[in-house]
mmCIF file of C-alpha atoms (C1' of nucleotides) in Angstrom:
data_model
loop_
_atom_site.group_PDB
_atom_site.id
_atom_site.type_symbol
_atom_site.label_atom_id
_atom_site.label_comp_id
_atom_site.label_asym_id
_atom_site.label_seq_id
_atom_site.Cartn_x
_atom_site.Cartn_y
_atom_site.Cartn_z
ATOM 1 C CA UNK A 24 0.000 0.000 0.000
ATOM 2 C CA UNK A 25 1.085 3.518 -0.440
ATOM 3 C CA UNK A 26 0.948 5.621 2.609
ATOM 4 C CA UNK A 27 1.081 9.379 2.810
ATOM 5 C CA UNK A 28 3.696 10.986 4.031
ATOM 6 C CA UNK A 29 4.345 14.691 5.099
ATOM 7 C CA UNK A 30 8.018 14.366 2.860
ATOM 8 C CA UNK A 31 6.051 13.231 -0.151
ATOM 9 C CA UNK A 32 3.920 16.416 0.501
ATOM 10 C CA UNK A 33 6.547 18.144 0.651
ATOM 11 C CA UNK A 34 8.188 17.334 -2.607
ATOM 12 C CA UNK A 35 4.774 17.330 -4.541
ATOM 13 C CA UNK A 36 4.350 20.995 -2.884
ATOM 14 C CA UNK A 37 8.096 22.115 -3.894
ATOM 15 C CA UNK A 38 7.363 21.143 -7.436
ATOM 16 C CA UNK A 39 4.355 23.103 -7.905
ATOM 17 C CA UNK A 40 5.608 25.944 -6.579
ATOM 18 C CA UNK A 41 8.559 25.857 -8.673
ATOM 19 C CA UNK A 42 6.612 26.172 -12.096
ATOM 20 C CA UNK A 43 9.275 25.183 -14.321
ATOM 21 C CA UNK A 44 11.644 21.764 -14.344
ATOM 22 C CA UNK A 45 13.916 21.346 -11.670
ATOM 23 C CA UNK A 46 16.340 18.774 -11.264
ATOM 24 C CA UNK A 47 16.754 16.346 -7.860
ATOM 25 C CA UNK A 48 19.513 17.773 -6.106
ATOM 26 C CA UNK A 49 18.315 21.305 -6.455
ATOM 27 C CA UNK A 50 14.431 20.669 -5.358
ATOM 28 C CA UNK A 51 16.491 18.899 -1.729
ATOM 29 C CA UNK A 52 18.579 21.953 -1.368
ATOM 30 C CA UNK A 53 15.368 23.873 -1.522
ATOM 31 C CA UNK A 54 13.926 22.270 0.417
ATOM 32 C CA UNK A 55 16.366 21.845 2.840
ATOM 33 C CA UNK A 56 16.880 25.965 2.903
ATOM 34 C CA UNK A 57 12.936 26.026 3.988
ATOM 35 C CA UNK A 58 14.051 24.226 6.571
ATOM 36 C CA UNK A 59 12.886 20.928 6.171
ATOM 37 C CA UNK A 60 14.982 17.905 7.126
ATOM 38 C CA UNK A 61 14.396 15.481 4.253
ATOM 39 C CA UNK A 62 17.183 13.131 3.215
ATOM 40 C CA UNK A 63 17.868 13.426 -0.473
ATOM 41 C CA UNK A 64 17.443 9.914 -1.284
ATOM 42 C CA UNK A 65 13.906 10.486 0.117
ATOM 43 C CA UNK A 66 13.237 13.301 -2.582
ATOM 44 C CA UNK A 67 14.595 11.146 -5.667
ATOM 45 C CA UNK A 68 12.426 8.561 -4.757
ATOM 46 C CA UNK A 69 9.366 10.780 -4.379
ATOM 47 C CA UNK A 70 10.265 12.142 -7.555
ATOM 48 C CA UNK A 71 10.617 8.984 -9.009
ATOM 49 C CA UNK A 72 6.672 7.719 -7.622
ATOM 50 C CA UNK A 73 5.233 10.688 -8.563
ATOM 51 C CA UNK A 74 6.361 10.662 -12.450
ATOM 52 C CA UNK A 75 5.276 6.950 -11.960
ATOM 53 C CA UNK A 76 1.579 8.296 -11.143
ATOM 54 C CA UNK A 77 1.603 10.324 -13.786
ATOM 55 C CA UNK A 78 1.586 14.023 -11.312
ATOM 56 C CA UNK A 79 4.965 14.910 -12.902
ATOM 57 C CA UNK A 80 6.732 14.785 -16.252
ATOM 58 C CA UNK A 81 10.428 14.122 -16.615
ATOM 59 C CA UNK A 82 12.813 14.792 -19.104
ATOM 60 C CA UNK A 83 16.707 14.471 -19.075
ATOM 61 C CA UNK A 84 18.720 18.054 -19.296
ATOM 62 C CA UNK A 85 21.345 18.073 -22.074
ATOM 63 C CA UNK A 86 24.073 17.647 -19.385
ATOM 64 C CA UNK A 87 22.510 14.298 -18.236
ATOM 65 C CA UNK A 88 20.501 15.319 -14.875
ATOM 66 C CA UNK A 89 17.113 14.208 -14.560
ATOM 67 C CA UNK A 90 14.768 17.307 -14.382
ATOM 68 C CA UNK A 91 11.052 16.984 -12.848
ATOM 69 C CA UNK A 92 8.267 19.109 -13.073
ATOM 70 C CA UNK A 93 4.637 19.568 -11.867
ATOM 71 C CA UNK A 94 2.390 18.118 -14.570
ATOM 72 C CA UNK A 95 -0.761 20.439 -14.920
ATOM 73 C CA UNK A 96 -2.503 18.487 -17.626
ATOM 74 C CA UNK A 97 -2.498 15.362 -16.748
ATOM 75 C CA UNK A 98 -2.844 14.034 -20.080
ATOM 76 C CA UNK A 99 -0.198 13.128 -22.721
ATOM 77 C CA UNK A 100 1.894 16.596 -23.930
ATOM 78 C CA UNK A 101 4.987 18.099 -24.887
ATOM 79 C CA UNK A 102 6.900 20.927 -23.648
ATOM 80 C CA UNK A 103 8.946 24.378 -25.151
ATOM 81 C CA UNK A 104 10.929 25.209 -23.057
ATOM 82 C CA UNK A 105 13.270 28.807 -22.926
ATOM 83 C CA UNK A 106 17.355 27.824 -23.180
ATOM 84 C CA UNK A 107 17.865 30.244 -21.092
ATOM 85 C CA UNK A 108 15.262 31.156 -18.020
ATOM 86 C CA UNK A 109 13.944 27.520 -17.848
ATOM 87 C CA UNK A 110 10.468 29.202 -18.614
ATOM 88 C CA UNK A 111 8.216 26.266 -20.037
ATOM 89 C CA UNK A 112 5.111 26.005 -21.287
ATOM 90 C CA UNK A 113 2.689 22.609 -22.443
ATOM 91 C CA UNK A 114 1.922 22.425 -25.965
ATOM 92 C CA UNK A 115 -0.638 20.159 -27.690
ATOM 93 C CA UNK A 116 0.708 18.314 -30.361
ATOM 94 C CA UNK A 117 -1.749 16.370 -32.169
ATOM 95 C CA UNK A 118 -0.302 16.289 -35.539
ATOM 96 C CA UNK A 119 2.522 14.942 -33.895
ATOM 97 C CA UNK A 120 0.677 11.819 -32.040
ATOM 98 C CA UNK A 121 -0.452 10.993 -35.601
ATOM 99 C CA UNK A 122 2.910 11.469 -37.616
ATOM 100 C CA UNK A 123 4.404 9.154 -34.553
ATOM 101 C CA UNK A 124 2.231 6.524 -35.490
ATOM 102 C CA UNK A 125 2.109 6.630 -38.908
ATOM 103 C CA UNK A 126 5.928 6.795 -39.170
ATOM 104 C CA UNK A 127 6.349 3.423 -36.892
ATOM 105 C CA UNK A 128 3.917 1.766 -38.380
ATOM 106 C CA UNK A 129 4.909 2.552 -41.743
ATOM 107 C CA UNK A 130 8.407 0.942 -40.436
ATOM 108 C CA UNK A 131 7.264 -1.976 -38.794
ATOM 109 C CA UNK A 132 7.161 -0.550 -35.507
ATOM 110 C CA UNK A 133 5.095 -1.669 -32.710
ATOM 111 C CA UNK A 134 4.034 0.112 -29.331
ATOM 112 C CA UNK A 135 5.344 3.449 -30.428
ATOM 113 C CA UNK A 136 6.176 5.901 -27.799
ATOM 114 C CA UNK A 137 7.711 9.484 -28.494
ATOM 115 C CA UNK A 138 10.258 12.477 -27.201
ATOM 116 C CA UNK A 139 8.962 15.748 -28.319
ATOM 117 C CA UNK A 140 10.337 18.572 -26.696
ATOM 118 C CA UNK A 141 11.260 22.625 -28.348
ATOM 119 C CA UNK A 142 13.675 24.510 -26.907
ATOM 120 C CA UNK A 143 14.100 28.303 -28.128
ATOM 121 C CA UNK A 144 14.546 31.735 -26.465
ATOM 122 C CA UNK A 145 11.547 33.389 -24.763
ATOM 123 C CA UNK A 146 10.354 36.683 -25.320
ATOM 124 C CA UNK A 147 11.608 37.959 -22.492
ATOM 125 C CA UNK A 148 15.175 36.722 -22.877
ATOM 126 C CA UNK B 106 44.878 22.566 -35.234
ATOM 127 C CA UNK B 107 43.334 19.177 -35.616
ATOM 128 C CA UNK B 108 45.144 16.370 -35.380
ATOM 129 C CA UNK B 109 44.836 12.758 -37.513
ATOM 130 C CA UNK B 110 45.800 9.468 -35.228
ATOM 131 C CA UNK B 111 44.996 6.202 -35.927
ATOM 132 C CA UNK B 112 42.671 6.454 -32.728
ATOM 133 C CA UNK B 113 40.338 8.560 -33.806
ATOM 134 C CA UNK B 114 40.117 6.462 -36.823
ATOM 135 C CA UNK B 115 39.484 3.239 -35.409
ATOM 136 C CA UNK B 116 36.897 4.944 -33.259
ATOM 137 C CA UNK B 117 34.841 6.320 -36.552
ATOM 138 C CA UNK B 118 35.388 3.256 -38.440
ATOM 139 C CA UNK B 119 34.288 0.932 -35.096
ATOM 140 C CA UNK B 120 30.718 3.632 -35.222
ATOM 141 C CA UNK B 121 30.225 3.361 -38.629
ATOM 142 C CA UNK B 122 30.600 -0.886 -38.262
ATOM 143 C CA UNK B 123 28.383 -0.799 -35.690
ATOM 144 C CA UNK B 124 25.471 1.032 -37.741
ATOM 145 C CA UNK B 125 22.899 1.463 -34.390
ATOM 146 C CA UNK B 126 23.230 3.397 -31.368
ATOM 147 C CA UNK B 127 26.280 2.815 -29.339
ATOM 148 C CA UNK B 128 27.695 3.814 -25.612
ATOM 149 C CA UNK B 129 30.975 5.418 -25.490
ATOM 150 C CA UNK B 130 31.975 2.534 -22.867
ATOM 151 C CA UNK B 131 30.473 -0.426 -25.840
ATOM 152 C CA UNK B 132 32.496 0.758 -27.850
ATOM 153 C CA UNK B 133 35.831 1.317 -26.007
ATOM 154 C CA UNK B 134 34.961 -2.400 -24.835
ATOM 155 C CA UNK B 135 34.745 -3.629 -28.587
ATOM 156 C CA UNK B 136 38.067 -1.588 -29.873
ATOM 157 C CA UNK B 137 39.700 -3.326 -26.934
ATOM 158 C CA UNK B 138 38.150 -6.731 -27.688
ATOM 159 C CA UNK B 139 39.652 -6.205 -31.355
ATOM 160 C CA UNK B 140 43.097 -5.911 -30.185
ATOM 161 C CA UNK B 141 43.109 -1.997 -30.082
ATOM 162 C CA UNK B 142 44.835 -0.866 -26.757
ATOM 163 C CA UNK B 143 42.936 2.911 -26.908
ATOM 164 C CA UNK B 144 42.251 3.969 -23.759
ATOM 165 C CA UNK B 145 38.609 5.191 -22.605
ATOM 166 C CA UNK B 146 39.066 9.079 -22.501
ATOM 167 C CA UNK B 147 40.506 8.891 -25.898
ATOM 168 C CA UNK B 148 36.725 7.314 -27.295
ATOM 169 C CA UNK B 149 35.008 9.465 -25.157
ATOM 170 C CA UNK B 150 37.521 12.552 -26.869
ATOM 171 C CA UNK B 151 36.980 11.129 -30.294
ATOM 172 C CA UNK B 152 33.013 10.369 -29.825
ATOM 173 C CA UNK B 153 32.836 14.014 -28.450
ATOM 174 C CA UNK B 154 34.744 15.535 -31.597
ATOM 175 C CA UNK B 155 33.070 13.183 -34.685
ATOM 176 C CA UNK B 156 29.324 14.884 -32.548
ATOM 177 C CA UNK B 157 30.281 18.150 -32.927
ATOM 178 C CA UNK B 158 31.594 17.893 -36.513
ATOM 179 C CA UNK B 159 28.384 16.419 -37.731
ATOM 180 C CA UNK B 160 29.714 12.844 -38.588
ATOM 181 C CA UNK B 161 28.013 11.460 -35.986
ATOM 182 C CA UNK B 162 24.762 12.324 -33.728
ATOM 183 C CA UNK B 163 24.073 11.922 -30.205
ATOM 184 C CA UNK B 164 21.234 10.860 -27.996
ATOM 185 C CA UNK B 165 20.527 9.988 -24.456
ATOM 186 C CA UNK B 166 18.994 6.807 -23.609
ATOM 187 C CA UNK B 167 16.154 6.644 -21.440
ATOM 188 C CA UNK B 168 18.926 5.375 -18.196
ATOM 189 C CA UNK B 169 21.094 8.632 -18.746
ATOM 190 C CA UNK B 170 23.884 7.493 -21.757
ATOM 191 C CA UNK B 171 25.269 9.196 -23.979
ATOM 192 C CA UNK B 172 24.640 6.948 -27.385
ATOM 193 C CA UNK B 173 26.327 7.745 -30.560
ATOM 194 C CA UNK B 174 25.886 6.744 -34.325
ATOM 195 C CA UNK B 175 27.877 7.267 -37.287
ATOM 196 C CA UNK B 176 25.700 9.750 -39.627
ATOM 197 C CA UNK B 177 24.400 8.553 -42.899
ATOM 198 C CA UNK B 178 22.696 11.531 -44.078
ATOM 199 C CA UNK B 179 24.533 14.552 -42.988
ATOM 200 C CA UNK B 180 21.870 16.656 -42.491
ATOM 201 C CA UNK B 181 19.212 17.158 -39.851
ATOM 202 C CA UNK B 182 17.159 14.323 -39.325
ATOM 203 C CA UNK B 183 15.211 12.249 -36.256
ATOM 204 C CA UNK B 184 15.048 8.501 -35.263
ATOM 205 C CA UNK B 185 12.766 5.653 -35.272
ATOM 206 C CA UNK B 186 14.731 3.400 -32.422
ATOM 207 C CA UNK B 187 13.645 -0.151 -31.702
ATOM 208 C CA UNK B 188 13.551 -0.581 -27.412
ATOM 209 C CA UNK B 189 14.455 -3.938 -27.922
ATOM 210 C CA UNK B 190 17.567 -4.724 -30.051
ATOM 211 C CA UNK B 191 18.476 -1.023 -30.462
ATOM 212 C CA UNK B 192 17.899 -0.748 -34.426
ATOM 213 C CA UNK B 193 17.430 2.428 -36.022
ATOM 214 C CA UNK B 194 15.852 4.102 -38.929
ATOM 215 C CA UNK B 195 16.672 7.239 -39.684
ATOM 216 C CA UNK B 196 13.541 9.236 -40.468
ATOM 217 C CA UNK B 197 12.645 12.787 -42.492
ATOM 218 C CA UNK B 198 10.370 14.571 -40.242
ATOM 219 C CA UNK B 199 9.248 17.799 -42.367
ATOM 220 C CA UNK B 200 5.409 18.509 -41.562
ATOM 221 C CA UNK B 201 7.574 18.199 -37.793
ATOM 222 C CA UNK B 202 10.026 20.790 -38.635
ATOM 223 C CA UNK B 203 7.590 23.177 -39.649
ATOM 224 C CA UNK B 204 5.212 22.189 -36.158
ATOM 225 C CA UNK B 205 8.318 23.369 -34.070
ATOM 226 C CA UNK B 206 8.615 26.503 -36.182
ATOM 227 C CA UNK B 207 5.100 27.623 -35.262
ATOM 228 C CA UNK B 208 4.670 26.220 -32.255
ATOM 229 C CA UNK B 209 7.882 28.661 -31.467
ATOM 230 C CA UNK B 210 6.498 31.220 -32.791
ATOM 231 C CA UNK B 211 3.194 31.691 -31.484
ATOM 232 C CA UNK B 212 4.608 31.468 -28.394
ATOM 233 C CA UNK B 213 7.197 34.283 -28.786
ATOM 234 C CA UNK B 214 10.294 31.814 -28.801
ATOM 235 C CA UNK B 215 12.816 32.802 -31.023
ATOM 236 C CA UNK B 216 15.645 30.136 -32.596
ATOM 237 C CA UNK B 217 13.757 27.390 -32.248
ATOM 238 C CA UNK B 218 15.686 23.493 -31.836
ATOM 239 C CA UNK B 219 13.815 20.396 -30.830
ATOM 240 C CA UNK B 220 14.459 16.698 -30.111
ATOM 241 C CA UNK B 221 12.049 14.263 -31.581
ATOM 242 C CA UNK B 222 12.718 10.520 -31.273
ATOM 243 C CA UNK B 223 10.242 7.838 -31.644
ATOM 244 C CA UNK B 224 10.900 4.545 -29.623
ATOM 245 C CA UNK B 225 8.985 1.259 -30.651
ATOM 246 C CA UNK B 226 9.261 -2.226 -30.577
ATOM 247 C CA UNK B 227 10.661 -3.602 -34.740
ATOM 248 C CA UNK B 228 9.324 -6.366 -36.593
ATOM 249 C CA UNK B 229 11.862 -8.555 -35.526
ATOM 250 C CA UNK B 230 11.313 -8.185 -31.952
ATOM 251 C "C1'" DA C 71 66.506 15.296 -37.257
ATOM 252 C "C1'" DA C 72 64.633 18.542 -34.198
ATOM 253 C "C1'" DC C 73 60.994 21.197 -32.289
ATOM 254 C "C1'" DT C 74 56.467 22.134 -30.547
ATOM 255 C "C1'" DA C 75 51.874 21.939 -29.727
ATOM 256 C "C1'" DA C 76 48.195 18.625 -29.702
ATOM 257 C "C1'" DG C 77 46.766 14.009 -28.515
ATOM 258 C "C1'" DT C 78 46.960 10.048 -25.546
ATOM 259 C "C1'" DG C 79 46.200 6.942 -21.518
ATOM 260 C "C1'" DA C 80 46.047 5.295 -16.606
ATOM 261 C "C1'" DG C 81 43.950 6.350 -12.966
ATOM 262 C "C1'" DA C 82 41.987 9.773 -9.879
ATOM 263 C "C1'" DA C 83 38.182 12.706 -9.328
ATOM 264 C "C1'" DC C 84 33.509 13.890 -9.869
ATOM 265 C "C1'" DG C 85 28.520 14.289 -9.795
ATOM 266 C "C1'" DA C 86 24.152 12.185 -10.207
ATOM 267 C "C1'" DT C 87 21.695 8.402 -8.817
ATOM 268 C "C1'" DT C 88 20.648 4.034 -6.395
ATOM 269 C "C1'" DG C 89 21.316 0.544 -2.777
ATOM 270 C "C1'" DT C 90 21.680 -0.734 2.242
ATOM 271 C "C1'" DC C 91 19.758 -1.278 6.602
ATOM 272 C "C1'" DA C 92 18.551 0.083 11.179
ATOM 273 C "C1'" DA C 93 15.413 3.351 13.154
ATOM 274 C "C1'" DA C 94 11.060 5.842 12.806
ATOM 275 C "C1'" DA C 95 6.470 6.631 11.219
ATOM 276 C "C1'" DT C 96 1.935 5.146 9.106
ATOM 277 C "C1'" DC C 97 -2.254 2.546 8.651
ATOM 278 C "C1'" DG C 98 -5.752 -0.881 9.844
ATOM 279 C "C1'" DC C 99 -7.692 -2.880 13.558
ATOM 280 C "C1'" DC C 100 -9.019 -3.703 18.337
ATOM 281 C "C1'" DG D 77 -5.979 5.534 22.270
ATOM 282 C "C1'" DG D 78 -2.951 1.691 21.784
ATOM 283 C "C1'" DC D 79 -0.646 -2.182 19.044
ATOM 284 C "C1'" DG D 80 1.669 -4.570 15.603
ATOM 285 C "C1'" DA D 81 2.969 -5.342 10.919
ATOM 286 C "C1'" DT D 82 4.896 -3.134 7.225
ATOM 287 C "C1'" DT D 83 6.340 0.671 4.652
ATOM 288 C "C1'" DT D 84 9.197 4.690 4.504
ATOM 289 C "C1'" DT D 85 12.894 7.274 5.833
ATOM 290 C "C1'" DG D 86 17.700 8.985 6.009
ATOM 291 C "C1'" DA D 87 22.746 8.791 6.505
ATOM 292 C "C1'" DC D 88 26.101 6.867 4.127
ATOM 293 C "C1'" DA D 89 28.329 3.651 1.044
ATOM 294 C "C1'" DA D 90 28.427 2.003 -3.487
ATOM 295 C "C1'" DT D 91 27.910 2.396 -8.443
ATOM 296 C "C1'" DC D 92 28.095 4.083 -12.908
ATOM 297 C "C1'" DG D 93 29.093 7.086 -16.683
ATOM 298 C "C1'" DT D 94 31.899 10.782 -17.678
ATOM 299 C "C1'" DT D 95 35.545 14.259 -17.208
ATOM 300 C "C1'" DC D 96 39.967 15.808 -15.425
ATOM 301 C "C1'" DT D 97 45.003 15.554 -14.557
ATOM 302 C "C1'" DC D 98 49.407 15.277 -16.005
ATOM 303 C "C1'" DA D 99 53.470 12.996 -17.623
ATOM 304 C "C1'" DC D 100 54.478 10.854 -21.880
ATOM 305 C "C1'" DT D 101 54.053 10.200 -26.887
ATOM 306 C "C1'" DT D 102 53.377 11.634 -31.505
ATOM 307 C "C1'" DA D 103 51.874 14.278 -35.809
ATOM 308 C "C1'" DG D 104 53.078 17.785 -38.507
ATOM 309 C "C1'" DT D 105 56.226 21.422 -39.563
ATOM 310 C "C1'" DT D 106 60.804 23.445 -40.445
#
DNA sequence: AACTAAGTGAGAACGATTGTCAAAATCGCC
DNA sequence: GGCGATTTTGACAATCGTTCTCACTTAGTT
């Protein structure tokens, strides 16, 4: 069973109130600076459970860390995100869902799944 | 200046036998399986250089490598990458390119760049 | 052949993540 | 409210991929 836990709070609050992705390591130190006395191990694996259930998306930075974020539609979606403030914002992508599929299927491919993520320069960078 | 040893061509020609995906360390392990006594910062070196000149592209796999292929077509291009034995089509994603442009766009993000990889399970698998 | 800057390699260092395991906290039940 | 079984936690060690260090070698030039 899954029991509730005032850390796991913690962590699911600390992501939302970041907005944008943040990786591991920097969500403990925040954490930590608020005062709380999680362990780290204790936030990856909350991280971990909650992109499990679906309440966060993860995607890998281009220096290899793991980066989380709140997910506020819960359904599938992609991000852009800004290079250079971390700003991010859900797109729809539904041409993209049916390219995916047409693409593996058109190469044999079974069970497709698919990375779609923009990165560019926000306005107000 | 840059340099020609015969390191640097074992590692392209050891990429470009391989034809899928490979890990830096899979392929330092096959060089040194084949006799070659190149040590494993000079692949990682090598790998590193052929990505940035465009002879060979880069992705991360979904446990945090850094996998590399030799580059057929030398332009820009995504991939179609079976989960199960790791084989890869290279595949022309144009109505895609033209999304990402938009999708930029309408969303005041300037220089737009995106990663778009489909994973499925081949034929053969 | 000699010179020089770039490349190499063995191993140390590093940073992110995961495993370990005893102690602490939660939930269902009385 | 108290109890017991079981999950979760957290400090720390371990792991894994990658990068750094630095003395040594080598390509390319003169």
């Amino acid at each position: 069973m899954k029991r509730q836990t005032w850390q796991r709070a913690a962590v699911r609050e600390a992501l939302s109130a970041r907005g944008g992705f943040v990786s591991a390591q920097d969500l403990h130190t925040a954490l930590k600076a608020n005062g709380s006395p999680i362990g780290l191990a204790t936030v990856y694996r909350a991280l971990a459970d909650l992109a499990v259930d679906g309440d966060a998306d993860s995607l890998q930075s281009s220096d290899g860390e793991n980066l989380y974020r709140a997910c506020v539609s819960a359904g599938h979606h992609h991000h852009l995100i800004c290079r250079s403030c971390g700003r991010t914002v859900e797109i729809e992508a539904d041409p993209i869902e049916q390219w995916a599929a047409e693409v593996a299927a058109a190469n044999g491919f079974r069970d497709p799944r698919h990375v779609v993520d923009v990165f560019g320069t926000c306005s107000s960078c």
